[in-house]
Each structure stands twice: as structure tokens, then as C-alpha cells.
Short mmCIF file of C-alpha atoms in Angstrom, two decimals:
data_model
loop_
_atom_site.label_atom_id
_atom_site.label_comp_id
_atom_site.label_asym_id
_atom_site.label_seq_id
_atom_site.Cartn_x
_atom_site.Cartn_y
_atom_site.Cartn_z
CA UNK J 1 -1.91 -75.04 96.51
CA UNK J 2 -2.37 -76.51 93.13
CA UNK J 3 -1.78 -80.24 93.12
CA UNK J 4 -3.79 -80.40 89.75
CA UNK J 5 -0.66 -77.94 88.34
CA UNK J 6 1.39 -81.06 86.20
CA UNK J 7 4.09 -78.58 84.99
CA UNK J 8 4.89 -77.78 88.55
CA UNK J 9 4.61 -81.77 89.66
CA UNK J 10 7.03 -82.38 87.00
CA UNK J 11 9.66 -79.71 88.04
CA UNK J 12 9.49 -80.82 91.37
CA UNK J 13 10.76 -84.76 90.28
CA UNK J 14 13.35 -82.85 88.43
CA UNK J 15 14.11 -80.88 90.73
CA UNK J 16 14.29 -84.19 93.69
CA UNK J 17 16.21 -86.31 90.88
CA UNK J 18 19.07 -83.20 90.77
CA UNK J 19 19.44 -83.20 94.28
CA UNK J 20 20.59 -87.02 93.96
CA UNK J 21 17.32 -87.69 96.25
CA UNK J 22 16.09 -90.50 93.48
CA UNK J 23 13.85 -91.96 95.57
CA UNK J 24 11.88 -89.54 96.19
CA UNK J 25 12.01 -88.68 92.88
CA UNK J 26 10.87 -92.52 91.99
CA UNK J 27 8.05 -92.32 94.22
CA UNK J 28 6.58 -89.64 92.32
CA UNK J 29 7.47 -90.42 89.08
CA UNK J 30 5.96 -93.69 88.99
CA UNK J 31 2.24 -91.80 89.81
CA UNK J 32 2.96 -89.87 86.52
CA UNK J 33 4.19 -92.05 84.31
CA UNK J 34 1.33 -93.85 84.61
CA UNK J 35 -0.68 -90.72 83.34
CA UNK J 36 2.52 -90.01 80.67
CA UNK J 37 4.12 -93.45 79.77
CA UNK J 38 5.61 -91.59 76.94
CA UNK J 39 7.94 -89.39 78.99
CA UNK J 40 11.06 -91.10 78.66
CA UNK J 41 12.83 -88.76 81.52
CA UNK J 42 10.45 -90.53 84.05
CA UNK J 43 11.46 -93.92 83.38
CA UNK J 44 15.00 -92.77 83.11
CA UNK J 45 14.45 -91.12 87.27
CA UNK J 46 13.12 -94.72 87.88
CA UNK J 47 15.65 -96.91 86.89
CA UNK J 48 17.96 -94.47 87.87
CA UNK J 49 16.30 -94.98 91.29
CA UNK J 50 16.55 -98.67 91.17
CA UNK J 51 19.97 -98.70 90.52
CA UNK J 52 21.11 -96.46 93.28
CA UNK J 53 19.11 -98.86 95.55
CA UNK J 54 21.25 -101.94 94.32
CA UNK J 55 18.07 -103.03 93.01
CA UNK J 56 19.81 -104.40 89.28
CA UNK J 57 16.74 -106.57 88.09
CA UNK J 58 14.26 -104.06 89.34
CA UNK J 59 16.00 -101.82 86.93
CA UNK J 60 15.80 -104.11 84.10
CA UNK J 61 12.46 -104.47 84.66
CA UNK J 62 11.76 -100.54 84.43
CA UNK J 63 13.83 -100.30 81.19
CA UNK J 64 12.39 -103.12 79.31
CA UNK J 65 9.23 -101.86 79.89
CA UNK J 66 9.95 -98.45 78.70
CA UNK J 67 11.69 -100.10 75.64
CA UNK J 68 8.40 -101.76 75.06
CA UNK J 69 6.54 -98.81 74.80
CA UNK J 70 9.41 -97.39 72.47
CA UNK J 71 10.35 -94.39 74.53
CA UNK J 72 13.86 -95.29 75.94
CA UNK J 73 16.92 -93.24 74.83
CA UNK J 74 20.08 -94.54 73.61
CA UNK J 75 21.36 -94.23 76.79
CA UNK J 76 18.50 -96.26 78.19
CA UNK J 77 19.20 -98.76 75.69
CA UNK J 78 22.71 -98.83 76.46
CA UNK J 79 22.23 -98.55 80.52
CA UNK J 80 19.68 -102.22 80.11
CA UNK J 81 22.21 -103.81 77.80
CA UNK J 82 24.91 -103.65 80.36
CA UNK J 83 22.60 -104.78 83.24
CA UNK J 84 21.78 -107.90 81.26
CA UNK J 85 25.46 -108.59 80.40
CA UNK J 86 26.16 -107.78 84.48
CA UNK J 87 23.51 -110.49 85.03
CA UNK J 88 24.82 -113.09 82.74
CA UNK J 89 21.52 -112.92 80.42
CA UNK J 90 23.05 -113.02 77.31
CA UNK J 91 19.83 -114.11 75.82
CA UNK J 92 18.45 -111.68 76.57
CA UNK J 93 20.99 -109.10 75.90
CA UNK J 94 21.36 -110.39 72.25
CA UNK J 95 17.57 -110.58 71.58
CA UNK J 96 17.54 -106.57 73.15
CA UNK J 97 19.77 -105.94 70.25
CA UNK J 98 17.96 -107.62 67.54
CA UNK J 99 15.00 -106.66 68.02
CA UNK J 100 15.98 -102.78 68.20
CA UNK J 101 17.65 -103.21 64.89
CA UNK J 102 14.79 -104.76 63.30
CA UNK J 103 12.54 -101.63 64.50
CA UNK J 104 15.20 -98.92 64.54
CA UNK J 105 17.13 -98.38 61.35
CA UNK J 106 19.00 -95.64 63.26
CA UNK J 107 20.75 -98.01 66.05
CA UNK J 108 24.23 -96.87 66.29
CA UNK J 109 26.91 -99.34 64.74
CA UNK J 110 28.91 -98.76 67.33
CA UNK J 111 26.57 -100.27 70.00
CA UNK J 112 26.18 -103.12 67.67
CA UNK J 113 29.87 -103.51 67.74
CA UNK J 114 30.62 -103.19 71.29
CA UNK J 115 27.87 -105.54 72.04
CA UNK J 116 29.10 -108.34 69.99
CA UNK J 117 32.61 -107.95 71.68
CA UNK J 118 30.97 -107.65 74.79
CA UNK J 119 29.13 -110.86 74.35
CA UNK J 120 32.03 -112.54 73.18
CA UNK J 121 34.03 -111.60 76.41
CA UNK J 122 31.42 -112.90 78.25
CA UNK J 123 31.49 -116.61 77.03
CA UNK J 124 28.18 -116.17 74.51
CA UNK J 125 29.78 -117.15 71.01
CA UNK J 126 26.49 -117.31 69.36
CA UNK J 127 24.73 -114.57 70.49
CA UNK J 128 27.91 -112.68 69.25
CA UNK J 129 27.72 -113.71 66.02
CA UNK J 130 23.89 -113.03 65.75
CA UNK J 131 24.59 -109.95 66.68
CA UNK J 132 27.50 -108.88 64.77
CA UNK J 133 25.72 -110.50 61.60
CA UNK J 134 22.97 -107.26 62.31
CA UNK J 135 25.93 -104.69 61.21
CA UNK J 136 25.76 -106.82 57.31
CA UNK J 137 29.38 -105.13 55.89
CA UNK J 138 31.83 -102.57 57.58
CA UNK J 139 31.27 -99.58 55.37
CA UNK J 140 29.46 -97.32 57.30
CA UNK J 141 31.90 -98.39 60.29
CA UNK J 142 34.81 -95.39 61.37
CA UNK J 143 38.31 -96.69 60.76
CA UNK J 144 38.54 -97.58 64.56
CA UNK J 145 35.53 -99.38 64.27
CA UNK J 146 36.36 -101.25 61.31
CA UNK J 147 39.18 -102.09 63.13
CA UNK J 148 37.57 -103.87 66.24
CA UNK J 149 34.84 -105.55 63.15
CA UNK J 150 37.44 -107.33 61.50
CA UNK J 151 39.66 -108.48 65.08
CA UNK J 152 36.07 -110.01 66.50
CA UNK J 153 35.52 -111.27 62.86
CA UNK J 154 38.88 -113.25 63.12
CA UNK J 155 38.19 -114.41 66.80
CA UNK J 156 34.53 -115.83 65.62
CA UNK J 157 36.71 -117.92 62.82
CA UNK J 158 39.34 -118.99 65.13
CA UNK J 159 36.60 -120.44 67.52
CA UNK J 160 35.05 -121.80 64.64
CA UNK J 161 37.96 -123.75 63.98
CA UNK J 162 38.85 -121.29 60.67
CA UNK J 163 42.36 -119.98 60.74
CA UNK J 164 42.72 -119.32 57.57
CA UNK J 165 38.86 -117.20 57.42
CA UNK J 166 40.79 -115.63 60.61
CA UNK J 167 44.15 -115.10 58.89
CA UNK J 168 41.95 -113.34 55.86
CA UNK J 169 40.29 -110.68 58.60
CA UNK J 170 43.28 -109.43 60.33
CA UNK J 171 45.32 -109.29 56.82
CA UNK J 172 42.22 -107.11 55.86
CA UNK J 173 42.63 -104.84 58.89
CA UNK J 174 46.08 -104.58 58.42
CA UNK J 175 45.99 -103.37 54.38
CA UNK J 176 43.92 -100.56 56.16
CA UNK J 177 46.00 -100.08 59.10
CA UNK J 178 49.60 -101.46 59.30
CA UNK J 179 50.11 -99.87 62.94
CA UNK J 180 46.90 -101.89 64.25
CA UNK J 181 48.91 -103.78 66.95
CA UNK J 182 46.32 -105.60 68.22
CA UNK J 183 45.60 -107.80 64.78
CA UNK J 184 49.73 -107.71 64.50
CA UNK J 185 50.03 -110.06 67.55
CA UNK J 186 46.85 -111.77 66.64
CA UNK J 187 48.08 -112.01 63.52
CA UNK J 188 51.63 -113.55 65.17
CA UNK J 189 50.00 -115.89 67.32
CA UNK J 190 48.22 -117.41 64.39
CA UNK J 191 51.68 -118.08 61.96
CA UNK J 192 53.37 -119.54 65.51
CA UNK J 193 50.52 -121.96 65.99
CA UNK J 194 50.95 -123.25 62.58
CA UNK J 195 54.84 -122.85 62.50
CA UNK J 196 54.97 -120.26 60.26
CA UNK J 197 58.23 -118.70 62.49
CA UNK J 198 59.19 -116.16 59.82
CA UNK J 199 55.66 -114.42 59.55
CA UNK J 200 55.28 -114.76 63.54
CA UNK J 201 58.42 -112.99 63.82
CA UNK J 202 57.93 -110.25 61.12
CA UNK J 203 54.85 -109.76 63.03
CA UNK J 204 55.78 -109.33 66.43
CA UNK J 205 58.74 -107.30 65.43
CA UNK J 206 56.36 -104.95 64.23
CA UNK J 207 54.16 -104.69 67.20
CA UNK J 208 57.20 -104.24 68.91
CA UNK J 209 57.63 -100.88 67.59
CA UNK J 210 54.28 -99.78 69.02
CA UNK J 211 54.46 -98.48 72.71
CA UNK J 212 51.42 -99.83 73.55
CA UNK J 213 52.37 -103.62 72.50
CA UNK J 214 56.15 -103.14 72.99
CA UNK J 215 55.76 -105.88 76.10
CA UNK J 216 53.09 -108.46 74.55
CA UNK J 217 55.56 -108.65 71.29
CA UNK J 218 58.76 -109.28 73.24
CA UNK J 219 56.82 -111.76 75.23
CA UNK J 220 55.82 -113.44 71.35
CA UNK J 221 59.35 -113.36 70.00
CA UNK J 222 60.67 -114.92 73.22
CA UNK J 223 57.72 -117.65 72.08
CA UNK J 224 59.46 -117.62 68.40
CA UNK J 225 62.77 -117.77 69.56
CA UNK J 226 61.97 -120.83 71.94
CA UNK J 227 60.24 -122.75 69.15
CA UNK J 228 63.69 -122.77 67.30
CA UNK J 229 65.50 -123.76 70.35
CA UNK J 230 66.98 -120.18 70.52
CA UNK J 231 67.47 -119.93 74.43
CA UNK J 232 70.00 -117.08 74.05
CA UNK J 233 67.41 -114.95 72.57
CA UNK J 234 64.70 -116.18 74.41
CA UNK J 235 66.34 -114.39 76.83
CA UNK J 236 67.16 -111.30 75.64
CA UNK J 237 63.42 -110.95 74.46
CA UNK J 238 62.16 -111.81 78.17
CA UNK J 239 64.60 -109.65 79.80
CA UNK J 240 65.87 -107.13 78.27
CA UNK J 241 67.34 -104.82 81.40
CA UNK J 242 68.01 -107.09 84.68
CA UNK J 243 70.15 -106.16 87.45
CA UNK J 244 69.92 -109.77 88.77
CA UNK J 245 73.52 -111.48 88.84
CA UNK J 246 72.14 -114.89 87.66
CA UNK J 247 70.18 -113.40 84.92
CA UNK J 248 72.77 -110.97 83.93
CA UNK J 249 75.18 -113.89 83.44
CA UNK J 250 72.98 -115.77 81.44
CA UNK J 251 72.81 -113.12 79.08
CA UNK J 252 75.96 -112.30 78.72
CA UNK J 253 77.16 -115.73 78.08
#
């Protein structure tokens, strides 16, 4: 009755998109966004739509354009980020980053953060360090955060060939968290490689305490105890309960 009505057109793709019937949705949101290429919701319904389809580069496509005409959301940002990590473009991924910090003074830190360690877990060393040199210092970081800044700092060094820059960054998070477990093993592994035993074991002996690293430390001080010819403890480290005779024996002699 009143095709001209864009208030009611719009409902109706909102109304398609809730229903989980994104393609229909898609095929009318693309005739409006190109009236509205402001409306970030449409390109949202679009990519959305591409995704569903299995359609990942299609998707890209949609939300880099919409990031080119500065209308996509956080989670739009966020949603092309992963696609380009999913596809291995970590190019791409790092330049999606830098060039939304260097026009957005609001980007979270967090998403900085996570997409440095995200990069880094995916084999691009230098994209990670571009992109964890856009958070400059850790002081508007959350504890957490600061945290995971200082760990990814140390791995950088360590690939860099820089223990000791490494050593530096997980002593750092540790003076502001002594129960971080993750830099107390990292921490570990570094005084093993370079046969500082004591340190490695006062280390994993305190990541032992922590439920969450209980296993990974007992695993490290069964390392420690090897390097000094130990085999006894070795054992006791490796298996602590065993109702296997052979083992059993071993430990008790």
C-alpha cells in the first residue's frame, strides 16, 4: 500500500533479520543502504547475512566497506578483525587496527590487546608488535589487562632473542601480581633455560599452589629435578598418585 513508507521498509528488515530469515533481510537491505549508507544496522543485517551463508570474504568485503564510510560498531570492528585472522590476513588485520587507532582515539585497549595476542598466536610477530606499540604504556590498562601487556611484552623479547628485556616484563607483572601463574611458569621456564635451578624452582613451586597451574608446575619441577639428575623426584613431581605396580615401586624405592 505504501512502498514509498521508509519507516515501515525498515521495520520490515528488522523484523525478517529477527526471525533469523537474513537473507531476506540482505536482499532488502542492500536496496536501502544504498539510499542510507550511514545506517550501520544495515550493514550489520548484511554481513550478518553473508556469514550465515558461509560466505567469509563476502563478509569482509561488506564490513570493510562500512568501516570505510566510518559507520561500523565495535562489534563490527571486532566481527572483521576475526574474519581476517580466520583467513590468515594478518596484514590486513594489523593495518584494520592501525588505522582505527589513528582515526579513533576511543578504540578500546582491550581490542588492541587481544589483537596483538591474537596475532602473535597466529604466527605474525611483526604485525603484533605494530600493534601492541599503538597501546604506548599500560596505564590506562585494568589489572588483568596489564597482566596479559606485560606476558606478550616478554614473549615479543624472548622471540627477539631478549631474555633478560623478557625476564624484566614478567618480574614487572609479578611486583603487581604475585599469584599471576601464567608469568610464574614463564618466568620458570626462563631461569631453567639459563640454569638458574633455584629461581626455576622457587617459581614453579609457586605456581604450584595455584589450582589452575597446579599440573603445568609439577610438570616444570619434574624438568628442574631432571636437570640435577634428581630421578627420585622427577618422579614424584610426574606422578604423584599411581596405582600402577611398576610405578608405585619406583617411587617407593
Amino acid at each position: 500500500w505504501w512502498p514509498e513508507d521508509r519507516p515501515c521498509r525498515l521495520m520490515l528488515i528488522q523484523a525478517l533479520a529477527e526471525q533469523g530469515r537474513l537473507a531476506d533481510a540482505a536482499l532488502l537491505a542492500r536496496r536501502e543502504v544504498l539510499a542510507a549508507p550511514t545506517e550501520a544496522w544495515l550493514w550489520g543485517v548484511i554481513a550478518n547475512a553473508e556469514l550465515q551463508a558461509g560466505r567469509n570474504r563476502e563478509a569482509m568485503a561488506v564490513l570493510d566497506v562500512a568501516r570505510r564510510f566510518a559507520v561500523a560498531t565495535d562489534n563490527m570492528q571486532e566481527m572483521l578483525f576475526e574474519l581476517f585472522l580466520s583467513e590468515k590476513l594478518y596484514r590486513l588485520a594489523a593495518q584494520q587496527l592501525e588505522s582505527r587507532a589513528g582515526v579513533d582515539t576511543e578504540v578500546p585497549r582491550g581490542l588492541l590487546l587481544r589483537g596483538a595476542q591474537a596475532l602473535l598466536t597466529g604466527g605474525a610477530e611483526e604485525e603484533a608488535r605494530r600493534v601492541l606499540a599503538l597501546l604506548g604504556d599500560d596505564a590506562s590498562l585494568t589489572p588483568e589487562e596489564r597482566g596479559a601487556y606485560g606476558r606478550l611484552q616478554s614473549r615479543l623479547a624472548i622471540l627477539a632473542g631478549d631474555n633478560a628485556a623478557a625476564g624484566a616484563c614478567l618480574r614487572r607483572v609479578l611486583a603487581e601480581n604475585p599469584l599471576d601463574g601464567a608469568a610464574l611458569i614463564a618466568l620458570g621456564r626462563l631461569a631453567l633455560d639459563d640454569g638458574q635451578l633455584v629461581e626455576a624452582e622457587d617459581c614453579f613451586e609457586r605456581a604450584r599452589q595455584l589450582t589452575d597451574f597446579a599440573r603445568e608446575a609439577r610438570m616444570a619441577l619434574a624438568r628442574v629435578a631432571m636437570a640435577r639428575e634428581d630421578w627420585a623426584e622427577a618422579l614424584q613431581q610426574l606422578f604423584v598418585k599411581t596405582e600402577h605396580p611398576f610405578l608405585q615401586h619406583l617411587l617407593d624405592h
